[in-house]
mmCIF file of N, CA and C in Angstrom:
data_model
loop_
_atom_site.group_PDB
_atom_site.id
_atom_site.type_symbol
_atom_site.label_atom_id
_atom_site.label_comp_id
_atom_site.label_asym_id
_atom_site.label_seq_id
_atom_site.Cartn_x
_atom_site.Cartn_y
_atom_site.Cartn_z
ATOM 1 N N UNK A 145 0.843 -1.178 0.000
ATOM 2 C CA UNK A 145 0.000 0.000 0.000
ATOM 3 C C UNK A 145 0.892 1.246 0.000
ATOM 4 N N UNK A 146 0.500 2.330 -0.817
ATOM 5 C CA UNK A 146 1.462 3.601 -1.106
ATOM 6 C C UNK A 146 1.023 4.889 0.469
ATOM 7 N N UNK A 147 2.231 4.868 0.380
ATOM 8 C CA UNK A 147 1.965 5.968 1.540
ATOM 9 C C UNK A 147 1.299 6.791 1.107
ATOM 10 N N UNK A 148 0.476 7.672 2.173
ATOM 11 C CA UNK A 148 -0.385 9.283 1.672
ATOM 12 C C UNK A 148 0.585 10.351 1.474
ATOM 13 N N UNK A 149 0.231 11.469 0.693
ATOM 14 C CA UNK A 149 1.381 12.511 0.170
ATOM 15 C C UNK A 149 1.500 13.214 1.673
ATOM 16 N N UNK A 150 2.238 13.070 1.954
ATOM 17 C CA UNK A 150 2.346 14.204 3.552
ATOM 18 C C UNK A 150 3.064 15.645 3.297
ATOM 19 N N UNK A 151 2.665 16.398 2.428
ATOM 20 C CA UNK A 151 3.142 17.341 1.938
ATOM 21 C C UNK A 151 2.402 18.577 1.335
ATOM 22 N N UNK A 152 2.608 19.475 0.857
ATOM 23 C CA UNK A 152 2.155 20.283 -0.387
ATOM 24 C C UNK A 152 2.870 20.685 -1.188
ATOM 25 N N UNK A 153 3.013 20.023 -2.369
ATOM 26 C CA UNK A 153 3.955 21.236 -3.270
ATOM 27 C C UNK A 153 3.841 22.412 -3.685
ATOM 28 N N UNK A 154 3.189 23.331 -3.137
ATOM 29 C CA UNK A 154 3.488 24.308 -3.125
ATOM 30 C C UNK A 154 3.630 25.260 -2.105
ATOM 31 N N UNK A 155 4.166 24.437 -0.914
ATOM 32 C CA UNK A 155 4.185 24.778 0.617
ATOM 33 C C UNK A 155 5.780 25.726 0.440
ATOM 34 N N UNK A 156 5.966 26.871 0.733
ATOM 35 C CA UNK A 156 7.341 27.819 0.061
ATOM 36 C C UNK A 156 8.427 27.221 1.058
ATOM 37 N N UNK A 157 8.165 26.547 2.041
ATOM 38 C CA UNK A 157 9.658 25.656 3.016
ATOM 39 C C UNK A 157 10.235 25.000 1.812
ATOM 40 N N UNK A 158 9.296 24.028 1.562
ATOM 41 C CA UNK A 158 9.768 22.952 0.252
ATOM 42 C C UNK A 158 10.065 23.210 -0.432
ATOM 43 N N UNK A 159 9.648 24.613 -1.245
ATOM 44 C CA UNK A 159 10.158 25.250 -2.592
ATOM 45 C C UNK A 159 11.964 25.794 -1.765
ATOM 46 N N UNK A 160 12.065 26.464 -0.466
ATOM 47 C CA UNK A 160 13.591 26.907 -0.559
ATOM 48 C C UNK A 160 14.599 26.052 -0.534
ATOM 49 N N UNK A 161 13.788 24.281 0.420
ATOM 50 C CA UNK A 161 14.587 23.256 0.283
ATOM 51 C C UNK A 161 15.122 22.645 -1.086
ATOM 52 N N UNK A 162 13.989 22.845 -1.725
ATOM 53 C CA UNK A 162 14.109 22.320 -3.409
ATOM 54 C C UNK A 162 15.299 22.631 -4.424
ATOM 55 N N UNK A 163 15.347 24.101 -3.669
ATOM 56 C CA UNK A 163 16.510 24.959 -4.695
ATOM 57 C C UNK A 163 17.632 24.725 -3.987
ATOM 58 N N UNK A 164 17.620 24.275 -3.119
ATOM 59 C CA UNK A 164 19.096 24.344 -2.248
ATOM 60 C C UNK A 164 19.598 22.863 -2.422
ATOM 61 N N UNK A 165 18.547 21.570 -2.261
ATOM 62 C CA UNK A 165 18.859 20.553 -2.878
ATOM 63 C C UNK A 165 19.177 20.384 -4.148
ATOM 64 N N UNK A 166 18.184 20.943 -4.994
ATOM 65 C CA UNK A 166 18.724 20.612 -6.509
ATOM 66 C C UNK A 166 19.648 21.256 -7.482
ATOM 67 N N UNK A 167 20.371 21.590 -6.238
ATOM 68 C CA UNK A 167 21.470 22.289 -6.950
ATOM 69 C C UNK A 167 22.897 21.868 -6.536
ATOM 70 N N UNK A 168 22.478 20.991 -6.031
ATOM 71 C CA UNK A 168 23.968 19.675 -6.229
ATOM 72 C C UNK A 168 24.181 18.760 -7.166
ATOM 73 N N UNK A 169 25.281 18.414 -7.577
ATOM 74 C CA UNK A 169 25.385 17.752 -9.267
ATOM 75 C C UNK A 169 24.527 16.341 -8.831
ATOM 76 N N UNK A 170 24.045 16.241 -9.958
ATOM 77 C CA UNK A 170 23.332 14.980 -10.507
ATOM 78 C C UNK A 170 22.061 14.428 -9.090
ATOM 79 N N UNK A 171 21.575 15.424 -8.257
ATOM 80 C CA UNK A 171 20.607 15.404 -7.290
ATOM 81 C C UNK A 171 19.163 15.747 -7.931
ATOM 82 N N UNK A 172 18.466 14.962 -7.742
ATOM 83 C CA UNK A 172 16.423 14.960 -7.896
ATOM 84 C C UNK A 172 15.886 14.590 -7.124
ATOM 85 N N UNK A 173 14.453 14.559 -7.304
ATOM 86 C CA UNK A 173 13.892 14.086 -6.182
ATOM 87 C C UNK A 173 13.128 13.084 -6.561
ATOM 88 N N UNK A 174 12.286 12.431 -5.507
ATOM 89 C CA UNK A 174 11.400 11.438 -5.605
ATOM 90 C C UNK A 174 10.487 11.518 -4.357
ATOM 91 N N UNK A 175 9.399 11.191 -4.091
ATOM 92 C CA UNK A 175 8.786 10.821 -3.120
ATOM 93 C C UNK A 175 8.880 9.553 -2.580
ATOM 94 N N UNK A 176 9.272 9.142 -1.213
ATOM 95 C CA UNK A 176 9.295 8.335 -0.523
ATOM 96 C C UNK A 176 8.701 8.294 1.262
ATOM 97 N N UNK A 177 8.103 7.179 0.911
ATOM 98 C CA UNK A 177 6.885 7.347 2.317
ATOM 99 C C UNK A 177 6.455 8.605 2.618
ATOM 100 N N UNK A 178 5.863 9.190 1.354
ATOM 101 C CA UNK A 178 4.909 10.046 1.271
ATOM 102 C C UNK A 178 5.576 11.645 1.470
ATOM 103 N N UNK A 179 6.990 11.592 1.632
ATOM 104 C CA UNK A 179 7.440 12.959 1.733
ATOM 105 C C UNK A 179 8.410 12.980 0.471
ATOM 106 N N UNK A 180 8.726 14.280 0.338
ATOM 107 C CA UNK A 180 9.790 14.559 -0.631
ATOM 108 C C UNK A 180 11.141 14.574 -0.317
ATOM 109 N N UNK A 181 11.828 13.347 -1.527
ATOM 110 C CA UNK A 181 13.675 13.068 -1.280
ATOM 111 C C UNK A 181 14.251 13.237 -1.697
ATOM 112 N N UNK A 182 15.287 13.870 -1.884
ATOM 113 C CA UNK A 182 16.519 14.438 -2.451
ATOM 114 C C UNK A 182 17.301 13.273 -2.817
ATOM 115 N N UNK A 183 18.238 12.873 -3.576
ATOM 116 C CA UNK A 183 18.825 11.902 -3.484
ATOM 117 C C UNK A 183 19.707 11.751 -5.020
ATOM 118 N N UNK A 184 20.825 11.209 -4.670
ATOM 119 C CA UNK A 184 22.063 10.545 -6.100
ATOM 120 C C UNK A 184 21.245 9.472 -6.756
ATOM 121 N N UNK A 185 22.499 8.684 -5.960
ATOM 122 C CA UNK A 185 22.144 7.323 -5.514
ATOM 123 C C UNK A 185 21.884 6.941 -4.111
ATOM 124 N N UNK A 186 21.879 7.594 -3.418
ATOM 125 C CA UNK A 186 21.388 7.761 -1.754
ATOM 126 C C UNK A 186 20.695 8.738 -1.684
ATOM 127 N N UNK A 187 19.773 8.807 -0.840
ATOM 128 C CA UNK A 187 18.916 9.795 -0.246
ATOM 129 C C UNK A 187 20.068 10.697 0.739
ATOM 130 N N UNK A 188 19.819 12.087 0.399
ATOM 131 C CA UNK A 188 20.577 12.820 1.274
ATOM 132 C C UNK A 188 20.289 13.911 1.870
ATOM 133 N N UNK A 189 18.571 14.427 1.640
ATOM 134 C CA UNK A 189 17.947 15.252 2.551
ATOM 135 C C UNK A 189 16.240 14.805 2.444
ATOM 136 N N UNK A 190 15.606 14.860 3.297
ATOM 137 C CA UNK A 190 14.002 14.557 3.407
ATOM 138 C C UNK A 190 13.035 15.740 3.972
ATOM 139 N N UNK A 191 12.321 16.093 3.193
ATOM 140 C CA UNK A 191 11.249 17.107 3.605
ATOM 141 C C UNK A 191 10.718 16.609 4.320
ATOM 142 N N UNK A 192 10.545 16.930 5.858
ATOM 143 C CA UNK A 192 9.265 16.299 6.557
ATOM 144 C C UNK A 192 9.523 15.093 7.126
ATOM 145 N N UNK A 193 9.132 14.904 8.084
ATOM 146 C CA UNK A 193 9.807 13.747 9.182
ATOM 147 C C UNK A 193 9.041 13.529 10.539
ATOM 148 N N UNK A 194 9.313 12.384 10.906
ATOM 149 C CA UNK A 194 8.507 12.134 12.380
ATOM 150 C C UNK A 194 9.613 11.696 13.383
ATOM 151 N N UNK A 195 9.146 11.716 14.559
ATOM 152 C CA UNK A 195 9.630 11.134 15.609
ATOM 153 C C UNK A 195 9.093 10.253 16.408
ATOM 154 N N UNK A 196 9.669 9.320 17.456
ATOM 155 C CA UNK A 196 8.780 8.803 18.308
ATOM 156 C C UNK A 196 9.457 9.065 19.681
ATOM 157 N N UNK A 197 8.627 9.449 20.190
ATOM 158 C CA UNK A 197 9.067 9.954 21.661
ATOM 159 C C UNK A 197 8.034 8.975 23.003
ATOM 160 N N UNK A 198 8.517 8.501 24.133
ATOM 161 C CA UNK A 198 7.606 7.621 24.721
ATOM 162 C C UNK A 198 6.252 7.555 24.113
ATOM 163 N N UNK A 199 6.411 6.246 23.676
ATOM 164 C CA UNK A 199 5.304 6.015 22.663
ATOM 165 C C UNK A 199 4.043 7.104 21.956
ATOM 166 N N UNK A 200 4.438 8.146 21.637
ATOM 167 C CA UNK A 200 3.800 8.853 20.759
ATOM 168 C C UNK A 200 4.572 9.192 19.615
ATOM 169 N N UNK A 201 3.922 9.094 18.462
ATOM 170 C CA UNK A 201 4.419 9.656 17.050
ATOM 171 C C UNK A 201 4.429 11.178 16.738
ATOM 172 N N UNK A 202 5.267 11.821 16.842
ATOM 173 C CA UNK A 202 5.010 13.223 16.655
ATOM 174 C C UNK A 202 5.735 13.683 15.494
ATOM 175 N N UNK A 203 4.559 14.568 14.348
ATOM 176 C CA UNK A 203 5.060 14.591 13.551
ATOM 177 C C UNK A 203 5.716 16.179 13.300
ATOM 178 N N UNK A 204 6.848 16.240 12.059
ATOM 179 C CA UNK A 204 7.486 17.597 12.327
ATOM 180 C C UNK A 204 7.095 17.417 10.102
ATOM 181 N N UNK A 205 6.458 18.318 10.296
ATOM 182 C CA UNK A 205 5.999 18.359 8.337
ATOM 183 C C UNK A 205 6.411 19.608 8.002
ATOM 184 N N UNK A 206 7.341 20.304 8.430
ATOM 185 C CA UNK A 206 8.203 21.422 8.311
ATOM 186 C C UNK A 206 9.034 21.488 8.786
ATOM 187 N N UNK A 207 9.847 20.409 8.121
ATOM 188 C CA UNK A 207 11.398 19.993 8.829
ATOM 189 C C UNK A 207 12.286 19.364 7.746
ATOM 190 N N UNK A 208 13.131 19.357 8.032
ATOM 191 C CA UNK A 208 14.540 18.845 6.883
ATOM 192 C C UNK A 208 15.224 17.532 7.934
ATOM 193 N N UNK A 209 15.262 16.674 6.996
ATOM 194 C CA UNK A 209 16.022 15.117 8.161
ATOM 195 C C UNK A 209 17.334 15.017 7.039
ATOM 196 N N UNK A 210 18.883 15.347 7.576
ATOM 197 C CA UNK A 210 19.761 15.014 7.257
ATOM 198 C C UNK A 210 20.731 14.356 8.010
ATOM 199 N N UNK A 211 21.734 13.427 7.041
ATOM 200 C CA UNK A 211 23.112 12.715 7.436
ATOM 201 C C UNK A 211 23.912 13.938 8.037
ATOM 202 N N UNK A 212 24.598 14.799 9.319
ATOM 203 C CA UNK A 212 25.420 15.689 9.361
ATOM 204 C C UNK A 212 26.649 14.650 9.007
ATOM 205 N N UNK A 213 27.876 15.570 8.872
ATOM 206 C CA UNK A 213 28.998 15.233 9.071
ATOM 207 C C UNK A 213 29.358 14.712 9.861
ATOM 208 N N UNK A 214 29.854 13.651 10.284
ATOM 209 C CA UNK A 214 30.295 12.824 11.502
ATOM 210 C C UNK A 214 30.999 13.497 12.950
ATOM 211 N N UNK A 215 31.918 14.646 12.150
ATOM 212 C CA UNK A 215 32.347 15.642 13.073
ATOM 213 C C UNK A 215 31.633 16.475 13.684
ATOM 214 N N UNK A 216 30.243 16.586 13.103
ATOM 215 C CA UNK A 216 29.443 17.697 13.995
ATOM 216 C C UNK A 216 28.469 17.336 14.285
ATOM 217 N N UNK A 217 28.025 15.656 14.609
ATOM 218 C CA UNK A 217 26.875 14.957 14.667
ATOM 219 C C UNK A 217 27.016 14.932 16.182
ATOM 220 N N UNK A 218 28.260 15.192 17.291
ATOM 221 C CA UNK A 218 28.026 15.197 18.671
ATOM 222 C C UNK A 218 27.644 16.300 18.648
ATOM 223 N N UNK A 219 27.610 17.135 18.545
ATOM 224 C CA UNK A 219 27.303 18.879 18.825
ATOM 225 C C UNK A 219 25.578 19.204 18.416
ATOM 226 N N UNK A 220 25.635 18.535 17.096
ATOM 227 C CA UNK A 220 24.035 19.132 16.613
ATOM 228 C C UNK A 220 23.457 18.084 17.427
ATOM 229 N N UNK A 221 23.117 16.814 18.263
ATOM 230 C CA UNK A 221 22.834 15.886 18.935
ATOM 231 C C UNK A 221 22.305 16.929 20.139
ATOM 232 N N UNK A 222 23.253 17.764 21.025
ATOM 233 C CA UNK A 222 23.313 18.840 21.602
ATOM 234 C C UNK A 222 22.433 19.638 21.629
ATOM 235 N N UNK A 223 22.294 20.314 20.630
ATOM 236 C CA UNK A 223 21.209 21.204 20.075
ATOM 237 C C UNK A 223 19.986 21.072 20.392
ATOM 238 N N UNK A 224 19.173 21.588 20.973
ATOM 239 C CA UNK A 224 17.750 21.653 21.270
ATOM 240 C C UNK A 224 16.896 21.422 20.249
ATOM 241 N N UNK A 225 17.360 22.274 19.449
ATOM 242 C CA UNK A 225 16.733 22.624 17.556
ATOM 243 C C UNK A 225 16.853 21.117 16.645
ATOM 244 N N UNK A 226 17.453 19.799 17.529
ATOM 245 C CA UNK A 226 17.130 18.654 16.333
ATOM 246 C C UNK A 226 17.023 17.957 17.535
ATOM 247 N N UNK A 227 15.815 17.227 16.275
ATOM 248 C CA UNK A 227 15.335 15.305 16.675
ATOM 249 C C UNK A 227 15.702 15.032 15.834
ATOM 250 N N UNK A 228 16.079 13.312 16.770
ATOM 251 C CA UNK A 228 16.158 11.957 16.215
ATOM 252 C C UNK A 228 15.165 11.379 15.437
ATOM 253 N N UNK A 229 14.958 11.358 13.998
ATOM 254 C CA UNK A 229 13.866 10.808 13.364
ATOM 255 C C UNK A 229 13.696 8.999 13.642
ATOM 256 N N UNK A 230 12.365 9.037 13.742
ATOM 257 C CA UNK A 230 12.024 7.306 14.147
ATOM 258 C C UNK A 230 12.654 6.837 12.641
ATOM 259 N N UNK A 231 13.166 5.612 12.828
ATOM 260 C CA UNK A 231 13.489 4.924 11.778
ATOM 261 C C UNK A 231 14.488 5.317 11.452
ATOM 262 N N UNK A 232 15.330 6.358 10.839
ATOM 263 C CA UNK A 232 16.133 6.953 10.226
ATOM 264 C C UNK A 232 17.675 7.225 11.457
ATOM 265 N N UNK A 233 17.340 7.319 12.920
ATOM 266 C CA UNK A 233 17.556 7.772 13.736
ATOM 267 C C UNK A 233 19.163 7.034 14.066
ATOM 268 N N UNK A 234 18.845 5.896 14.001
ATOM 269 C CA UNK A 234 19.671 4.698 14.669
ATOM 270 C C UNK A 234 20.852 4.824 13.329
ATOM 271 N N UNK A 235 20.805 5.208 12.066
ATOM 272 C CA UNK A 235 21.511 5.210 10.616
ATOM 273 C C UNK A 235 22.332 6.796 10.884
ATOM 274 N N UNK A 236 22.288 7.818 12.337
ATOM 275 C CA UNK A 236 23.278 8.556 12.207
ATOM 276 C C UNK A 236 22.077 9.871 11.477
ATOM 277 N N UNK A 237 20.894 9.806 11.271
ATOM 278 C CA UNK A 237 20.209 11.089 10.568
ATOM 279 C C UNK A 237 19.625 11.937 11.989
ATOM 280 N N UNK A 238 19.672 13.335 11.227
ATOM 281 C CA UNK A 238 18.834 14.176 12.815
ATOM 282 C C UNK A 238 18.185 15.034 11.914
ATOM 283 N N UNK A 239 16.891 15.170 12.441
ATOM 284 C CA UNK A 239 15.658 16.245 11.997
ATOM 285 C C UNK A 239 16.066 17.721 12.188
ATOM 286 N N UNK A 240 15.648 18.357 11.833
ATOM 287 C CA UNK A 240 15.460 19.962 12.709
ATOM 288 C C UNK A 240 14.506 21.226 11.854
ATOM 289 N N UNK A 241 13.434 21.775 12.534
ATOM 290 C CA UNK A 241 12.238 22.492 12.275
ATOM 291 C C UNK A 241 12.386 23.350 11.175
ATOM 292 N N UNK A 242 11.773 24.192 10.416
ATOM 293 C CA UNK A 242 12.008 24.901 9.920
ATOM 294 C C UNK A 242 10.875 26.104 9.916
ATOM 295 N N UNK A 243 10.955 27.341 9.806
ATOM 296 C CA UNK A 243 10.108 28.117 10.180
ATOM 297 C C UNK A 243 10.077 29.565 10.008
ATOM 298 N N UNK A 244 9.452 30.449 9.626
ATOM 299 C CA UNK A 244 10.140 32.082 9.527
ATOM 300 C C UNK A 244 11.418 32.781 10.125
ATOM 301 N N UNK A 245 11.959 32.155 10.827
ATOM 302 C CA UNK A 245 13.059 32.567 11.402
ATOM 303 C C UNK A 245 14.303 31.510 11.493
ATOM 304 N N UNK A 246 14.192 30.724 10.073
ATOM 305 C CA UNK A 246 15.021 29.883 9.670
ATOM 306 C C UNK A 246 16.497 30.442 9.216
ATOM 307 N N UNK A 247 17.450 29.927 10.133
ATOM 308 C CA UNK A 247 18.957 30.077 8.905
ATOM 309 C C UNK A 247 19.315 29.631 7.882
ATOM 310 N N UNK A 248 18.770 29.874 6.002
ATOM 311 C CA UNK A 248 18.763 28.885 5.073
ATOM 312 C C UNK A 248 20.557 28.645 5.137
ATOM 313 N N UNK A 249 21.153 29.537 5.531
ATOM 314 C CA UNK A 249 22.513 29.496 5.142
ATOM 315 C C UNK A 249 23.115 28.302 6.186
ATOM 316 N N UNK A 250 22.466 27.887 7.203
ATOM 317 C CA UNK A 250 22.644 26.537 8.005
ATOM 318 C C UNK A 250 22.067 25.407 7.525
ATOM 319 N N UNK A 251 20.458 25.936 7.199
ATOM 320 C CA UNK A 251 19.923 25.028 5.870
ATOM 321 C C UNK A 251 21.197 24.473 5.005
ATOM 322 N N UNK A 252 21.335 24.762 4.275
ATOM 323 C CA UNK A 252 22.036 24.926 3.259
ATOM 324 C C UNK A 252 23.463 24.078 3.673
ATOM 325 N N UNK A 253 24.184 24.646 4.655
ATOM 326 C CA UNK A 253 25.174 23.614 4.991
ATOM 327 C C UNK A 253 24.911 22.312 5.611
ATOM 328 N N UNK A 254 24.209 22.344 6.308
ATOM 329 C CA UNK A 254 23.509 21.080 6.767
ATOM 330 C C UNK A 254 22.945 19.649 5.634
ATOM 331 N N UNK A 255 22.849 20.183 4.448
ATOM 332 C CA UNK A 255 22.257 19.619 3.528
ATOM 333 C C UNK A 255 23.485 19.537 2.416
ATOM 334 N N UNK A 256 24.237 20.429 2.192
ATOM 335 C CA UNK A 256 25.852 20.326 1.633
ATOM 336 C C UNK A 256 26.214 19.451 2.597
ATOM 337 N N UNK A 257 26.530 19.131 3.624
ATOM 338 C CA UNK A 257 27.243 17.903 4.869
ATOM 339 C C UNK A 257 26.767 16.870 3.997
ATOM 340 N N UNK A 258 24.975 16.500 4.353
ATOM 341 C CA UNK A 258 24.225 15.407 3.962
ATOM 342 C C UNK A 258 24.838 14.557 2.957
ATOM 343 N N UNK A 259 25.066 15.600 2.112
ATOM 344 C CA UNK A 259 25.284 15.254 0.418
ATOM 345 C C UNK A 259 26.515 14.510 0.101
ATOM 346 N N UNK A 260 27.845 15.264 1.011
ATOM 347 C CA UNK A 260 28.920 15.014 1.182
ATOM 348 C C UNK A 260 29.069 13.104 1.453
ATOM 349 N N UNK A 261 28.156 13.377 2.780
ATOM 350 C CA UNK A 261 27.840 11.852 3.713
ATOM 351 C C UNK A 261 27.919 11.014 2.525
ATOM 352 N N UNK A 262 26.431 11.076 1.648
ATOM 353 C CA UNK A 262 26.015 10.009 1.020
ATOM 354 C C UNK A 262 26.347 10.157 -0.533
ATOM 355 N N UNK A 263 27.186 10.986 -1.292
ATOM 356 C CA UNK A 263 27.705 10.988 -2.359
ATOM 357 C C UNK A 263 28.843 10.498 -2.752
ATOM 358 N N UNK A 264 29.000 9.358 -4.207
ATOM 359 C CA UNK A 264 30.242 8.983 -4.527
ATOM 360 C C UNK A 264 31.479 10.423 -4.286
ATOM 361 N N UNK A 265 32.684 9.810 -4.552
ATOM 362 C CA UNK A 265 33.528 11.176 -4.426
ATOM 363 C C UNK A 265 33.387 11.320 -5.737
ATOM 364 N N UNK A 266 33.234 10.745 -6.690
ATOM 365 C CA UNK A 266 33.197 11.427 -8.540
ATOM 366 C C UNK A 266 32.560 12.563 -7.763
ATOM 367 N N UNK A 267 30.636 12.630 -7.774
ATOM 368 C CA UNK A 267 30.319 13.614 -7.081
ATOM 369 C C UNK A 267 30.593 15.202 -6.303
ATOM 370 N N UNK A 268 31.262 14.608 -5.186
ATOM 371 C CA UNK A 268 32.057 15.522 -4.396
ATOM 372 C C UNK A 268 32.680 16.429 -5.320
ATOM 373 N N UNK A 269 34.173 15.427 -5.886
ATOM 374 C CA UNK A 269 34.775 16.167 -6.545
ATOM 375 C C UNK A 269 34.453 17.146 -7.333
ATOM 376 N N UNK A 270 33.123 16.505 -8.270
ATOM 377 C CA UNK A 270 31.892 17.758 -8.991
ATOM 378 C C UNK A 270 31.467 18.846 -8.022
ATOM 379 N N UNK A 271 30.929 18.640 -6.791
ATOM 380 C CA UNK A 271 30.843 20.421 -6.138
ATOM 381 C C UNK A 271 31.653 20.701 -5.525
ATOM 382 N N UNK A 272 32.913 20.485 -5.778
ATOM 383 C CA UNK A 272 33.767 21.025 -5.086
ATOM 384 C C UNK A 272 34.601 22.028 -6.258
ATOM 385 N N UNK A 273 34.582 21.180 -7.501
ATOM 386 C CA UNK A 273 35.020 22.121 -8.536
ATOM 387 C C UNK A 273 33.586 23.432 -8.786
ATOM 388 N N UNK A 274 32.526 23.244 -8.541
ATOM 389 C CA UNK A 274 31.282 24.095 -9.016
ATOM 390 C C UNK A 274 31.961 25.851 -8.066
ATOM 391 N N UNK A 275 31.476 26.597 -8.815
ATOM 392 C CA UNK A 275 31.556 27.812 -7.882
ATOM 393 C C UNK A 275 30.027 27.674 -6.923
ATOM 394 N N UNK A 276 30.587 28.071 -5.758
ATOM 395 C CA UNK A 276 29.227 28.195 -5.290
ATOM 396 C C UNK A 276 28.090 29.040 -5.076
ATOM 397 N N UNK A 277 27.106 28.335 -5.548
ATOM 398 C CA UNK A 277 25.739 29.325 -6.245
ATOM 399 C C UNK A 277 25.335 29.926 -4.649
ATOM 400 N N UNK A 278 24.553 30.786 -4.895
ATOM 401 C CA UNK A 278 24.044 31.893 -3.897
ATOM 402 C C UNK A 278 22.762 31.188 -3.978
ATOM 403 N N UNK A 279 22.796 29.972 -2.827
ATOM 404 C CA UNK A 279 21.426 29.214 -3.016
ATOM 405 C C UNK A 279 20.799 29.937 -1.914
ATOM 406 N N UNK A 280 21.156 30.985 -1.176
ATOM 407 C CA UNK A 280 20.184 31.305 -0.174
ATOM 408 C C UNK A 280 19.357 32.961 -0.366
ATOM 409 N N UNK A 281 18.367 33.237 -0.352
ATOM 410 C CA UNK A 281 17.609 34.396 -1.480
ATOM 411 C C UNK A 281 16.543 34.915 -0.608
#
């Protein structure tokens, strides 16, 4: 059975995530379990995400779930501003809200980390040669 769309496309969070994701080499999206995924050949950022906290499901549908960098996965752990997504949680991924008083430019690195995580180095090597676009507007 197909998951329900848990989303809107034309919700403007998703549209700033969109541009900031798809603007890493050879990155699209797809829907998976009903939210929108960024992804190569790995998934490397997710619109929209849940948690489970003593047995309640709480959902965050204005949120970004990424791989950080290994080096800054004790620190953002830290952070008040991210959950552990159910499922995803135990694989090293952390959630965190998004909202009018969002930093896209943390956006943005947070999701450059992701990419890093789960991209061949051919890849890498591709945004690392790219100049970098002024994905934040």
């Amino acid at each position: 059975m197909a998951h329900p769309l848990m989303f809107t496309d034309g919700d403007p969070l998703l549209h700033r995530v969109r541009a900031i994701a798809l603007a890493f080499p050879e990155a699209a999206e797809k829907v998976s379990h009903g939210r929108p995924a960024f992804f190569t050949k790995k998934v490397f950022c997710y619109f929209g995400g849940s948690q489970h906290v003593d047995d309640e499901w709480i959902a965050h549908d204005a949120a970004i779930m990424v791989r950080p960098d290994p080096l800054d996965e004790p620190a953002l752990r830290q952070d008040a501003r991210f959950w552990v997504p159910a499922y995803l949680g135990p694989s090293g991924w952390l959630g965190i809200d998004l909202d009018e008083a969002t930093d896209w430019r943390e956006i943005a690195e947070l999701i450059d980390a992701s990419y890093r995580v789960t991209a061949s180095k051919r890849l890498i090597r591709a945004l690392d040669e790219l100049q970098p676009p002024d994905i934040v507007q």
